[in-house]
Coordinates of N, CA and C in Angstrom, one line a residue:
M1 N 163.8 -256.6 -57.2 CA 162.9 -256.0 -56.2 C 163.5 -254.6 -55.8
A2 N 162.6 -253.6 -55.7 CA 163.1 -252.3 -55.3 C 163.4 -252.3 -53.8
S3 N 164.5 -251.6 -53.5 CA 164.9 -251.5 -52.1 C 164.0 -250.5 -51.4
S4 N 163.7 -250.8 -50.1 CA 162.9 -249.9 -49.3 C 163.7 -249.0 -48.4
R5 N 165.1 -249.1 -48.5 CA 165.9 -248.3 -47.7 C 165.9 -246.8 -48.2
P6 N 166.1 -245.8 -47.3 CA 166.2 -244.4 -47.8 C 167.3 -244.2 -48.8
K7 N 167.0 -243.4 -49.8 CA 168.0 -243.1 -50.8 C 169.2 -242.4 -50.1
T8 N 170.4 -242.6 -50.7 CA 171.6 -242.0 -50.1 C 172.1 -240.9 -51.0
T9 N 171.3 -240.5 -52.0 CA 171.7 -239.4 -52.9 C 172.0 -238.1 -52.1
K10 N 173.2 -237.5 -52.3 CA 173.5 -236.3 -51.6 C 172.8 -235.1 -52.1
T11 N 172.3 -234.3 -51.3 CA 171.7 -233.0 -51.7 C 172.1 -231.9 -50.7
S12 N 172.8 -230.9 -51.2 CA 173.3 -229.8 -50.4 C 174.2 -230.3 -49.3
G13 N 175.0 -231.3 -49.6 CA 176.0 -231.8 -48.6 C 175.5 -232.9 -47.7
T14 N 174.3 -233.2 -47.7 CA 173.7 -234.3 -46.8 C 172.9 -235.3 -47.6
T15 N 172.9 -236.5 -47.1 CA 172.0 -237.5 -47.7 C 170.6 -237.5 -47.2
Q16 N 169.7 -238.1 -47.9 CA 168.3 -238.2 -47.4 C 168.3 -239.0 -46.1
A17 N 169.1 -240.0 -46.0 CA 169.1 -240.8 -44.8 C 169.6 -240.0 -43.6
E18 N 170.6 -239.1 -43.8 CA 171.1 -238.2 -42.8 C 170.0 -237.2 -42.3
R19 N 169.3 -236.7 -43.3 CA 168.3 -235.7 -43.0 C 167.1 -236.4 -42.2
L20 N 166.8 -237.6 -42.6 CA 165.7 -238.4 -41.8 C 166.2 -238.6 -40.4
Q21 N 167.4 -239.0 -40.3 CA 168.0 -239.3 -38.9 C 168.0 -238.0 -38.1
A22 N 168.4 -236.9 -38.7 CA 168.4 -235.7 -37.9 C 167.0 -235.2 -37.5
S23 N 166.0 -235.4 -38.5 CA 164.6 -235.1 -38.2 C 164.1 -235.9 -37.0
S24 N 164.4 -237.2 -37.1 CA 163.9 -238.1 -36.0 C 164.5 -237.8 -34.7
L25 N 165.8 -237.4 -34.7 CA 166.4 -237.0 -33.4 C 165.8 -235.7 -32.9
Q26 N 165.5 -234.8 -33.8 CA 164.9 -233.5 -33.3 C 163.5 -233.8 -32.7
R27 N 162.7 -234.7 -33.3 CA 161.4 -235.0 -32.8 C 161.5 -235.7 -31.4
R28 N 162.5 -236.6 -31.2 CA 162.7 -237.2 -29.9 C 163.1 -236.2 -28.9
E29 N 163.9 -235.3 -29.2 CA 164.4 -234.3 -28.3 C 163.2 -233.4 -27.9
Q30 N 162.3 -233.0 -28.9 CA 161.2 -232.2 -28.6 C 160.2 -232.9 -27.7
Q31 N 160.0 -234.2 -28.0 CA 159.1 -235.0 -27.1 C 159.6 -235.1 -25.7
K32 N 161.0 -235.2 -25.5 CA 161.5 -235.2 -24.2 C 161.3 -233.9 -23.5
E33 N 161.5 -232.8 -24.2 CA 161.3 -231.4 -23.7 C 159.9 -231.2 -23.3
N34 N 158.9 -231.7 -24.1 CA 157.5 -231.6 -23.8 C 157.1 -232.3 -22.6
L35 N 157.7 -233.5 -22.4 CA 157.4 -234.3 -21.2 C 158.0 -233.7 -20.0
R36 N 159.2 -233.2 -20.2 CA 159.8 -232.5 -19.0 C 158.9 -231.3 -18.6
G37 N 158.4 -230.5 -19.5 CA 157.5 -229.4 -19.2 C 156.3 -229.9 -18.5
A38 N 155.7 -231.0 -19.0 CA 154.5 -231.5 -18.4 C 154.8 -232.0 -16.9
I39 N 155.9 -232.6 -16.7 CA 156.3 -233.1 -15.4 C 156.4 -231.9 -14.4
L40 N 157.1 -230.8 -14.9 CA 157.3 -229.7 -14.0 C 156.0 -228.9 -13.7
A41 N 155.2 -228.9 -14.8 CA 153.9 -228.2 -14.6 C 153.0 -229.0 -13.5
A42 N 153.0 -230.3 -13.7 CA 152.2 -231.1 -12.8 C 152.8 -231.0 -11.4
A43 N 154.1 -231.1 -11.3 CA 154.7 -231.0 -10.0 C 154.4 -229.7 -9.3
G44 N 154.4 -228.6 -10.0 CA 154.1 -227.3 -9.5 C 152.7 -227.2 -9.0
E45 N 151.7 -227.8 -9.7 CA 150.3 -227.8 -9.3 C 150.2 -228.5 -8.0
L46 N 150.8 -229.7 -8.0 CA 150.7 -230.6 -6.8 C 151.3 -229.9 -5.6
F47 N 152.4 -229.3 -5.8 CA 153.1 -228.6 -4.7 C 152.2 -227.5 -4.1
L48 N 151.6 -226.7 -4.9 CA 150.7 -225.7 -4.4 C 149.5 -226.3 -3.7
E49 N 148.9 -227.4 -4.2 CA 147.8 -228.0 -3.7 C 148.0 -228.7 -2.3
Q50 N 149.2 -229.4 -2.2 CA 149.4 -230.2 -1.1 C 150.6 -229.8 -0.2
G51 N 151.5 -228.9 -0.7 CA 152.6 -228.6 0.1 C 153.8 -229.6 -0.1
Y52 N 154.9 -229.3 0.5 CA 156.1 -230.1 0.3 C 156.0 -231.5 0.9
E53 N 155.5 -231.6 2.1 CA 155.5 -232.9 2.8 C 154.6 -234.0 2.1
A54 N 153.5 -233.6 1.6 CA 152.5 -234.5 1.0 C 152.8 -234.8 -0.5
F55 N 153.7 -234.0 -1.0 CA 154.0 -234.1 -2.5 C 154.8 -235.4 -2.7
S56 N 154.5 -236.1 -3.8 CA 155.3 -237.3 -4.2 C 155.5 -237.4 -5.7
M57 N 156.5 -238.2 -6.1 CA 156.7 -238.5 -7.5 C 155.6 -239.3 -8.1
R58 N 155.0 -240.2 -7.3 CA 153.9 -241.0 -7.8 C 152.7 -240.2 -8.2
Q59 N 152.4 -239.2 -7.4 CA 151.3 -238.3 -7.7 C 151.6 -237.5 -9.0
V60 N 152.8 -237.1 -9.2 CA 153.1 -236.4 -10.5 C 152.9 -237.3 -11.6
A61 N 153.4 -238.6 -11.5 CA 153.2 -239.6 -12.6 C 151.7 -239.8 -12.9
E62 N 150.9 -239.9 -11.9 CA 149.5 -240.2 -12.0 C 148.8 -239.0 -12.7
R63 N 149.2 -237.8 -12.4 CA 148.6 -236.6 -13.0 C 148.8 -236.5 -14.5
I64 N 150.0 -236.9 -14.9 CA 150.3 -236.7 -16.4 C 150.1 -238.0 -17.1
G65 N 149.7 -239.1 -16.4 CA 149.4 -240.4 -17.1 C 150.6 -241.2 -17.5
Y66 N 151.6 -241.1 -16.7 CA 152.8 -241.9 -16.9 C 153.1 -242.7 -15.7
S67 N 154.0 -243.6 -15.8 CA 154.4 -244.4 -14.7 C 155.5 -243.6 -13.9
A68 N 155.6 -244.0 -12.6 CA 156.6 -243.3 -11.7 C 158.0 -243.6 -12.3
T69 N 158.2 -244.7 -12.9 CA 159.5 -245.0 -13.5 C 159.9 -244.0 -14.5
T70 N 159.0 -243.5 -15.3 CA 159.3 -242.5 -16.3 C 159.8 -241.2 -15.6
I71 N 159.1 -240.8 -14.5 CA 159.5 -239.6 -13.8 C 160.9 -239.7 -13.3
Y72 N 161.3 -240.9 -12.8 CA 162.6 -241.2 -12.2 C 163.7 -241.2 -13.3
R73 N 163.3 -241.3 -14.6 CA 164.3 -241.2 -15.6 C 164.8 -239.8 -15.8
Y74 N 164.0 -238.9 -15.4 CA 164.3 -237.4 -15.5 C 164.8 -236.8 -14.2
Y75 N 164.3 -237.3 -13.1 CA 164.7 -236.7 -11.8 C 164.9 -237.8 -10.8
E76 N 165.9 -237.6 -9.9 CA 166.3 -238.6 -9.0 C 165.3 -238.8 -7.9
D77 N 164.7 -237.7 -7.4 CA 163.7 -237.8 -6.3 C 162.9 -236.5 -6.3
K78 N 162.1 -236.3 -5.3 CA 161.2 -235.2 -5.3 C 162.0 -233.9 -5.1
D79 N 163.1 -234.0 -4.3 CA 163.9 -232.8 -4.2 C 164.6 -232.4 -5.5
D80 N 165.0 -233.3 -6.2 CA 165.7 -233.0 -7.5 C 164.6 -232.4 -8.5
L81 N 163.4 -232.9 -8.4 CA 162.3 -232.4 -9.3 C 162.0 -231.0 -8.9
L82 N 161.8 -230.7 -7.6 CA 161.4 -229.4 -7.1 C 162.6 -228.4 -7.3
F83 N 163.8 -228.9 -7.2 CA 164.9 -228.0 -7.5 C 164.9 -227.6 -8.9
A84 N 164.5 -228.5 -9.8 CA 164.4 -228.1 -11.3 C 163.4 -226.9 -11.5
I85 N 162.3 -227.0 -10.7 CA 161.4 -225.9 -10.8 C 162.0 -224.6 -10.2
V86 N 162.8 -224.7 -9.2 CA 163.5 -223.6 -8.6 C 164.5 -223.0 -9.6
H87 N 165.3 -223.9 -10.2 CA 166.3 -223.5 -11.2 C 165.6 -222.7 -12.4
D88 N 164.5 -223.3 -12.9 CA 163.8 -222.6 -14.0 C 163.3 -221.2 -13.5
G89 N 162.8 -221.2 -12.3 CA 162.2 -220.0 -11.7 C 163.3 -218.9 -11.6
F90 N 164.5 -219.3 -11.1 CA 165.5 -218.3 -11.0 C 166.0 -217.8 -12.4
T91 N 166.0 -218.7 -13.4 CA 166.4 -218.3 -14.7 C 165.5 -217.1 -15.2
E92 N 164.2 -217.3 -15.1 CA 163.2 -216.3 -15.5 C 163.3 -215.1 -14.6
F93 N 163.5 -215.3 -13.3 CA 163.6 -214.2 -12.3 C 164.7 -213.3 -12.7
Q94 N 165.9 -213.9 -13.0 CA 167.0 -213.1 -13.4 C 166.8 -212.3 -14.6
R95 N 166.1 -212.9 -15.6 CA 165.8 -212.1 -16.8 C 164.9 -210.9 -16.5
A96 N 163.9 -211.1 -15.7 CA 163.0 -210.0 -15.3 C 163.8 -208.9 -14.6
L97 N 164.7 -209.3 -13.7 CA 165.5 -208.3 -13.0 C 166.4 -207.5 -13.9
V98 N 167.1 -208.3 -14.8 CA 168.0 -207.6 -15.7 C 167.3 -206.6 -16.6
A99 N 166.1 -207.0 -17.1 CA 165.3 -206.1 -17.9 C 164.9 -204.9 -17.1
A100 N 164.6 -205.0 -15.9 CA 164.2 -203.9 -15.0 C 165.4 -203.0 -14.8
A101 N 166.5 -203.6 -14.5 CA 167.8 -202.8 -14.2 C 168.2 -202.0 -15.4
E102 N 168.0 -202.6 -16.6 CA 168.4 -201.9 -17.8 C 167.4 -200.9 -18.4
S103 N 166.3 -200.8 -17.7 CA 165.2 -199.9 -18.2 C 165.4 -198.5 -17.9
T104 N 166.3 -198.1 -17.0 CA 166.6 -196.7 -16.7 C 168.1 -196.6 -16.2
A105 N 168.6 -195.4 -16.4 CA 170.0 -195.1 -16.0 C 170.0 -194.4 -14.6
D106 N 168.8 -194.0 -14.2 CA 168.7 -193.3 -12.9 C 168.8 -194.4 -11.8
P107 N 169.8 -194.2 -10.8 CA 170.0 -195.2 -9.8 C 168.8 -195.5 -8.9
I108 N 168.0 -194.4 -8.5 CA 166.9 -194.6 -7.7 C 165.7 -195.3 -8.5
E109 N 165.5 -194.8 -9.7 CA 164.5 -195.4 -10.5 C 164.8 -196.8 -10.8
R110 N 166.1 -197.2 -10.9 CA 166.4 -198.6 -11.1 C 166.0 -199.4 -9.9
L111 N 166.3 -199.0 -8.7 CA 165.9 -199.7 -7.5 C 164.4 -199.9 -7.5
V112 N 163.6 -198.8 -7.8 CA 162.2 -198.9 -7.8 C 161.7 -199.9 -8.9
A113 N 162.3 -199.9 -10.0 CA 162.0 -200.8 -11.1 C 162.3 -202.2 -10.7
L114 N 163.4 -202.5 -10.0 CA 163.7 -203.8 -9.6 C 162.7 -204.3 -8.5
G115 N 162.3 -203.4 -7.6 CA 161.3 -203.8 -6.6 C 160.0 -204.2 -7.3
A116 N 159.6 -203.4 -8.3 CA 158.3 -203.7 -8.9 C 158.4 -205.0 -9.7
A117 N 159.6 -205.3 -10.4 CA 159.8 -206.5 -11.1 C 159.8 -207.7 -10.2
Y118 N 160.4 -207.6 -9.0 CA 160.5 -208.6 -8.0 C 159.1 -209.0 -7.6
V119 N 158.3 -208.1 -7.2 CA 156.9 -208.4 -6.7 C 156.0 -208.9 -7.8
R120 N 156.2 -208.4 -9.0 CA 155.4 -208.9 -10.2 C 155.7 -210.3 -10.5
F121 N 157.0 -210.7 -10.4 CA 157.4 -212.1 -10.6 C 156.7 -213.0 -9.6
G122 N 156.8 -212.6 -8.3 CA 156.2 -213.4 -7.3 C 154.8 -213.6 -7.4
M123 N 154.0 -212.6 -7.8 CA 152.6 -212.7 -7.9 C 152.2 -213.5 -9.1
D124 N 153.0 -213.4 -10.2 CA 152.7 -214.1 -11.4 C 153.1 -215.5 -11.4
N125 N 154.1 -215.9 -10.5 CA 154.7 -217.2 -10.5 C 154.7 -217.8 -9.1
P126 N 153.5 -218.0 -8.5 CA 153.4 -218.4 -7.1 C 154.1 -219.7 -6.8
V127 N 154.1 -220.7 -7.7 CA 154.8 -222.0 -7.5 C 156.3 -221.7 -7.3
H128 N 156.8 -221.1 -8.3 CA 158.3 -220.8 -8.3 C 158.7 -220.0 -7.1
Y129 N 157.9 -218.9 -6.8 CA 158.3 -218.1 -5.7 C 158.2 -218.8 -4.4
R130 N 157.2 -219.6 -4.1 CA 157.1 -220.2 -2.8 C 158.3 -221.2 -2.6
L131 N 158.7 -221.9 -3.7 CA 159.8 -222.8 -3.6 C 161.1 -222.0 -3.5
M132 N 161.2 -220.9 -4.2 CA 162.5 -220.2 -4.2 C 162.7 -219.4 -2.9
F133 N 161.7 -218.9 -2.3 CA 161.9 -218.0 -1.1 C 161.1 -218.3 0.1
M134 N 160.2 -219.3 0.1 CA 159.3 -219.4 1.2 C 159.4 -220.8 1.8
Q135 N 159.0 -221.8 1.1 CA 158.9 -223.1 1.8 C 160.1 -224.0 1.7
R136 N 160.9 -223.8 0.6 CA 162.1 -224.6 0.5 C 163.3 -223.7 0.2
F137 N 163.5 -222.7 1.0 CA 164.6 -221.7 0.7 C 166.0 -222.4 0.7
D138 N 166.1 -223.6 1.4 CA 167.4 -224.3 1.4 C 167.8 -224.7 -0.1
F139 N 166.8 -224.8 -1.0 CA 167.2 -225.1 -2.4 C 168.2 -224.1 -2.9
V140 N 168.1 -222.8 -2.5 CA 168.9 -221.8 -3.0 C 170.4 -222.1 -2.7
F141 N 170.6 -222.7 -1.5 CA 171.9 -223.1 -1.1 C 172.2 -224.6 -1.2
D142 N 171.5 -225.2 -2.1 CA 171.6 -226.7 -2.3 C 173.0 -227.0 -2.7
Q143 N 173.4 -228.3 -2.6 CA 174.7 -228.7 -2.9 C 174.9 -228.9 -4.4
R144 N 173.9 -228.7 -5.2 CA 174.1 -228.7 -6.6 C 174.8 -227.5 -7.1
K145 N 176.0 -227.3 -6.8 CA 176.8 -226.1 -7.1 C 176.8 -225.7 -8.6
A146 N 176.8 -226.7 -9.4 CA 176.9 -226.4 -10.9 C 175.7 -225.7 -11.4
R147 N 174.6 -225.8 -10.7 CA 173.3 -225.3 -11.2 C 172.8 -224.1 -10.4
Q148 N 173.7 -223.4 -9.7 CA 173.4 -222.3 -8.8 C 173.5 -221.0 -9.6
Q149 N 174.1 -220.9 -10.7 CA 174.4 -219.6 -11.3 C 173.3 -218.7 -11.5
P150 N 172.1 -219.1 -12.0 CA 171.0 -218.2 -12.1 C 170.6 -217.5 -10.8
M151 N 170.8 -218.3 -9.7 CA 170.4 -217.8 -8.4 C 171.4 -216.7 -8.0
I152 N 172.7 -217.0 -8.1 CA 173.8 -216.0 -7.8 C 173.6 -214.8 -8.6
D153 N 173.4 -214.9 -9.9 CA 173.2 -213.8 -10.8 C 172.1 -212.9 -10.4
S154 N 171.0 -213.5 -10.0 CA 169.8 -212.7 -9.6 C 170.1 -211.8 -8.4
F155 N 170.8 -212.3 -7.4 CA 171.2 -211.5 -6.3 C 172.2 -210.4 -6.7
D156 N 173.1 -210.7 -7.6 CA 174.0 -209.8 -8.1 C 173.4 -208.6 -8.7
V157 N 172.3 -208.8 -9.4 CA 171.6 -207.7 -10.1 C 171.2 -206.6 -9.0
L158 N 170.6 -207.1 -7.9 CA 170.2 -206.1 -6.9 C 171.4 -205.5 -6.2
Q159 N 172.4 -206.3 -5.9 CA 173.6 -205.7 -5.2 C 174.3 -204.7 -6.1
N160 N 174.4 -204.9 -7.4 CA 175.0 -204.0 -8.3 C 174.2 -202.7 -8.4
A161 N 172.8 -202.8 -8.3 CA 172.0 -201.6 -8.3 C 172.2 -200.8 -7.0
V162 N 172.3 -201.4 -5.9 CA 172.6 -200.8 -4.6 C 173.9 -200.1 -4.6
A163 N 174.9 -200.8 -5.1 CA 176.3 -200.2 -5.2 C 176.3 -199.0 -6.1
S164 N 175.6 -199.0 -7.2 CA 175.5 -197.9 -8.1 C 174.8 -196.7 -7.5
A165 N 173.8 -196.9 -6.7 CA 173.1 -195.9 -6.0 C 174.0 -195.2 -4.9
M166 N 174.8 -196.0 -4.3 CA 175.8 -195.5 -3.3 C 176.9 -194.6 -4.0
D167 N 177.4 -195.2 -5.1 CA 178.4 -194.5 -5.9 C 177.9 -193.1 -6.4
A168 N 176.6 -193.1 -6.8 CA 176.0 -191.8 -7.3 C 175.6 -190.9 -6.2
G169 N 175.8 -191.3 -4.9 CA 175.5 -190.4 -3.8 C 174.1 -190.2 -3.5
V170 N 173.2 -191.1 -4.0 CA 171.8 -191.0 -3.7 C 171.3 -192.0 -2.6
M171 N 172.3 -192.8 -2.1 CA 172.0 -193.7 -1.1 C 173.2 -193.7 -0.1
Q172 N 172.9 -193.7 1.2 CA 173.9 -193.6 2.2 C 174.9 -194.8 2.0
R173 N 176.1 -194.5 2.2 CA 177.2 -195.5 2.0 C 177.1 -196.5 3.2
G174 N 177.5 -197.7 2.9 CA 177.5 -198.8 3.9 C 177.8 -200.1 3.3
D175 N 177.5 -201.2 4.0 CA 177.7 -202.5 3.5 C 176.7 -202.8 2.4
V176 N 177.2 -203.0 1.2 CA 176.3 -203.2 0.0 C 175.4 -204.4 0.2
E177 N 176.0 -205.5 0.7 CA 175.2 -206.7 0.9 C 174.1 -206.5 2.0
R178 N 174.4 -205.8 3.0 CA 173.4 -205.5 4.1 C 172.3 -204.6 3.6
H179 N 172.7 -203.6 2.9 CA 171.6 -202.7 2.3 C 170.8 -203.4 1.3
S180 N 171.4 -204.3 0.5 CA 170.6 -205.1 -0.5 C 169.6 -206.0 0.2
Q181 N 170.0 -206.6 1.4 CA 169.1 -207.4 2.2 C 167.9 -206.6 2.7
V182 N 168.1 -205.4 3.0 CA 167.0 -204.5 3.5 C 166.0 -204.3 2.4
V183 N 166.5 -204.0 1.1 CA 165.6 -203.9 0.0 C 164.9 -205.2 -0.3
W184 N 165.6 -206.3 -0.2 CA 165.1 -207.6 -0.5 C 164.0 -207.9 0.5
A185 N 164.2 -207.7 1.8 CA 163.3 -208.0 2.9 C 162.0 -207.2 2.6
L186 N 162.1 -206.0 2.2 CA 160.9 -205.1 1.9 C 160.0 -205.7 0.8
V187 N 160.6 -206.0 -0.3 CA 159.8 -206.5 -1.4 C 159.3 -207.9 -1.2
H188 N 160.2 -208.7 -0.5 CA 159.7 -210.1 -0.1 C 158.5 -210.0 0.8
G189 N 158.5 -209.1 1.7 CA 157.4 -209.0 2.6 C 156.1 -208.7 1.9
I190 N 156.2 -207.8 1.0 CA 155.0 -207.4 0.2 C 154.5 -208.6 -0.6
T191 N 155.4 -209.2 -1.3 CA 155.1 -210.4 -2.1 C 154.5 -211.5 -1.3
A192 N 155.0 -211.8 -0.1 CA 154.5 -212.9 0.7 C 153.1 -212.5 1.2
L193 N 152.8 -211.3 1.5 CA 151.5 -210.9 1.9 C 150.5 -211.1 0.8
G194 N 151.0 -210.7 -0.4 CA 150.1 -210.8 -1.6 C 149.7 -212.2 -1.9
L195 N 150.7 -213.1 -1.7 CA 150.4 -214.5 -2.0 C 149.7 -215.2 -0.9
A196 N 149.8 -214.7 0.3 CA 149.1 -215.3 1.5 C 147.6 -215.2 1.4
D197 N 147.1 -214.1 0.9 CA 145.7 -213.9 0.9 C 145.3 -213.0 -0.3
R198 N 145.1 -213.6 -1.4 CA 144.8 -212.9 -2.6 C 143.4 -212.2 -2.6
G199 N 142.6 -212.7 -1.7 CA 141.3 -212.1 -1.6 C 141.4 -210.8 -0.9
R200 N 142.2 -210.7 0.1 CA 142.4 -209.4 0.8 C 143.4 -208.5 0.1
F201 N 144.5 -209.1 -0.4 CA 145.5 -208.3 -1.1 C 145.4 -208.5 -2.6
T202 N 144.5 -207.7 -3.2 CA 144.3 -207.7 -4.7 C 145.6 -207.2 -5.4
A203 N 145.6 -207.3 -6.7 CA 146.7 -206.7 -7.5 C 146.8 -205.2 -7.2
D204 N 145.7 -204.5 -7.1 CA 145.7 -203.1 -6.9 C 146.3 -202.8 -5.5
D205 N 145.9 -203.6 -4.5 CA 146.4 -203.4 -3.1 C 147.9 -203.6 -3.1
V206 N 148.4 -204.6 -3.8 CA 149.8 -204.9 -3.8 C 150.6 -203.7 -4.5
D207 N 150.0 -203.2 -5.6 CA 150.6 -202.1 -6.3 C 150.7 -200.8 -5.4
R208 N 149.6 -200.6 -4.7 CA 149.6 -199.4 -3.9 C 150.5 -199.5 -2.7
T209 N 150.6 -200.7 -2.1 CA 151.5 -200.9 -1.0 C 152.9 -200.8 -1.5
M210 N 153.2 -201.3 -2.7 CA 154.5 -201.3 -3.2 C 155.0 -199.8 -3.5
E211 N 154.0 -199.0 -4.0 CA 154.4 -197.6 -4.2 C 154.7 -196.9 -3.0
I212 N 154.0 -197.1 -1.9 CA 154.2 -196.4 -0.6 C 155.6 -196.9 0.0
A213 N 155.8 -198.3 -0.1 CA 157.0 -198.9 0.4 C 158.2 -198.3 -0.3
M214 N 158.2 -198.2 -1.6 CA 159.3 -197.7 -2.3 C 159.7 -196.2 -2.0
K215 N 158.6 -195.4 -1.7 CA 158.8 -194.0 -1.3 C 159.5 -194.0 0.1
M216 N 159.0 -194.8 1.0 CA 159.6 -194.9 2.3 C 161.1 -195.4 2.2
M217 N 161.3 -196.4 1.4 CA 162.7 -196.9 1.2 C 163.6 -195.8 0.7
V218 N 163.2 -195.1 -0.3 CA 164.1 -194.1 -0.9 C 164.4 -193.0 0.1
R219 N 163.4 -192.6 0.9 CA 163.6 -191.6 1.9 C 164.5 -192.1 3.0
G220 N 164.3 -193.3 3.4 CA 165.1 -193.9 4.5 C 166.5 -194.2 4.2
L221 N 166.8 -194.5 2.9 CA 168.2 -194.8 2.5 C 168.9 -193.6 1.9
H222 N 168.2 -192.5 1.8 CA 168.9 -191.3 1.2 C 169.9 -190.8 2.2
P223 N 171.1 -190.4 1.7 CA 172.2 -189.9 2.7 C 171.8 -188.6 3.4

């Protein structure tokens, strides 16, 4: 009788059985990643719809058609789940800021580019932004120290740009962290207004407000 087991003939250094095993493992990992993405997407939608207090793991499970037990295999509780959204958000946020900072060598243009990238990220990613900077800002200073690096790196991009502007003599010297907070407060305010009422603050309104704000900031911070 012929055996039904996979052949073990070696091809290019691996056996057929090994290749099948590797392929199966890859499929399982992809399925896990797909489920993780579905969980985060559903959690973000529910967070926007209901806010933090009404949000629950059970609701996430129901929305994606899984049991709550499945969700708990990936995340300990709703704070752990929402922190995962924050972590992913800061990872993308950092990439956007780095790209903006590297888009020009001029220190003032760099600050303007960073401001525009900041507001654009917030308007394009309302779930992430609300969790990162508005409704659960404590997540930024969460005890999950090992997972804070994208958050720290994001703030460093702005502080490095402010320090460069001071070193170039185009911004009054002072406390780099304090000056960075001024820039941050400015762009956060515009973003928060844009997210608060998108009917009143259209994309064009936000862009025009941002343009005026950046001109005022440059004049105000010039030595």
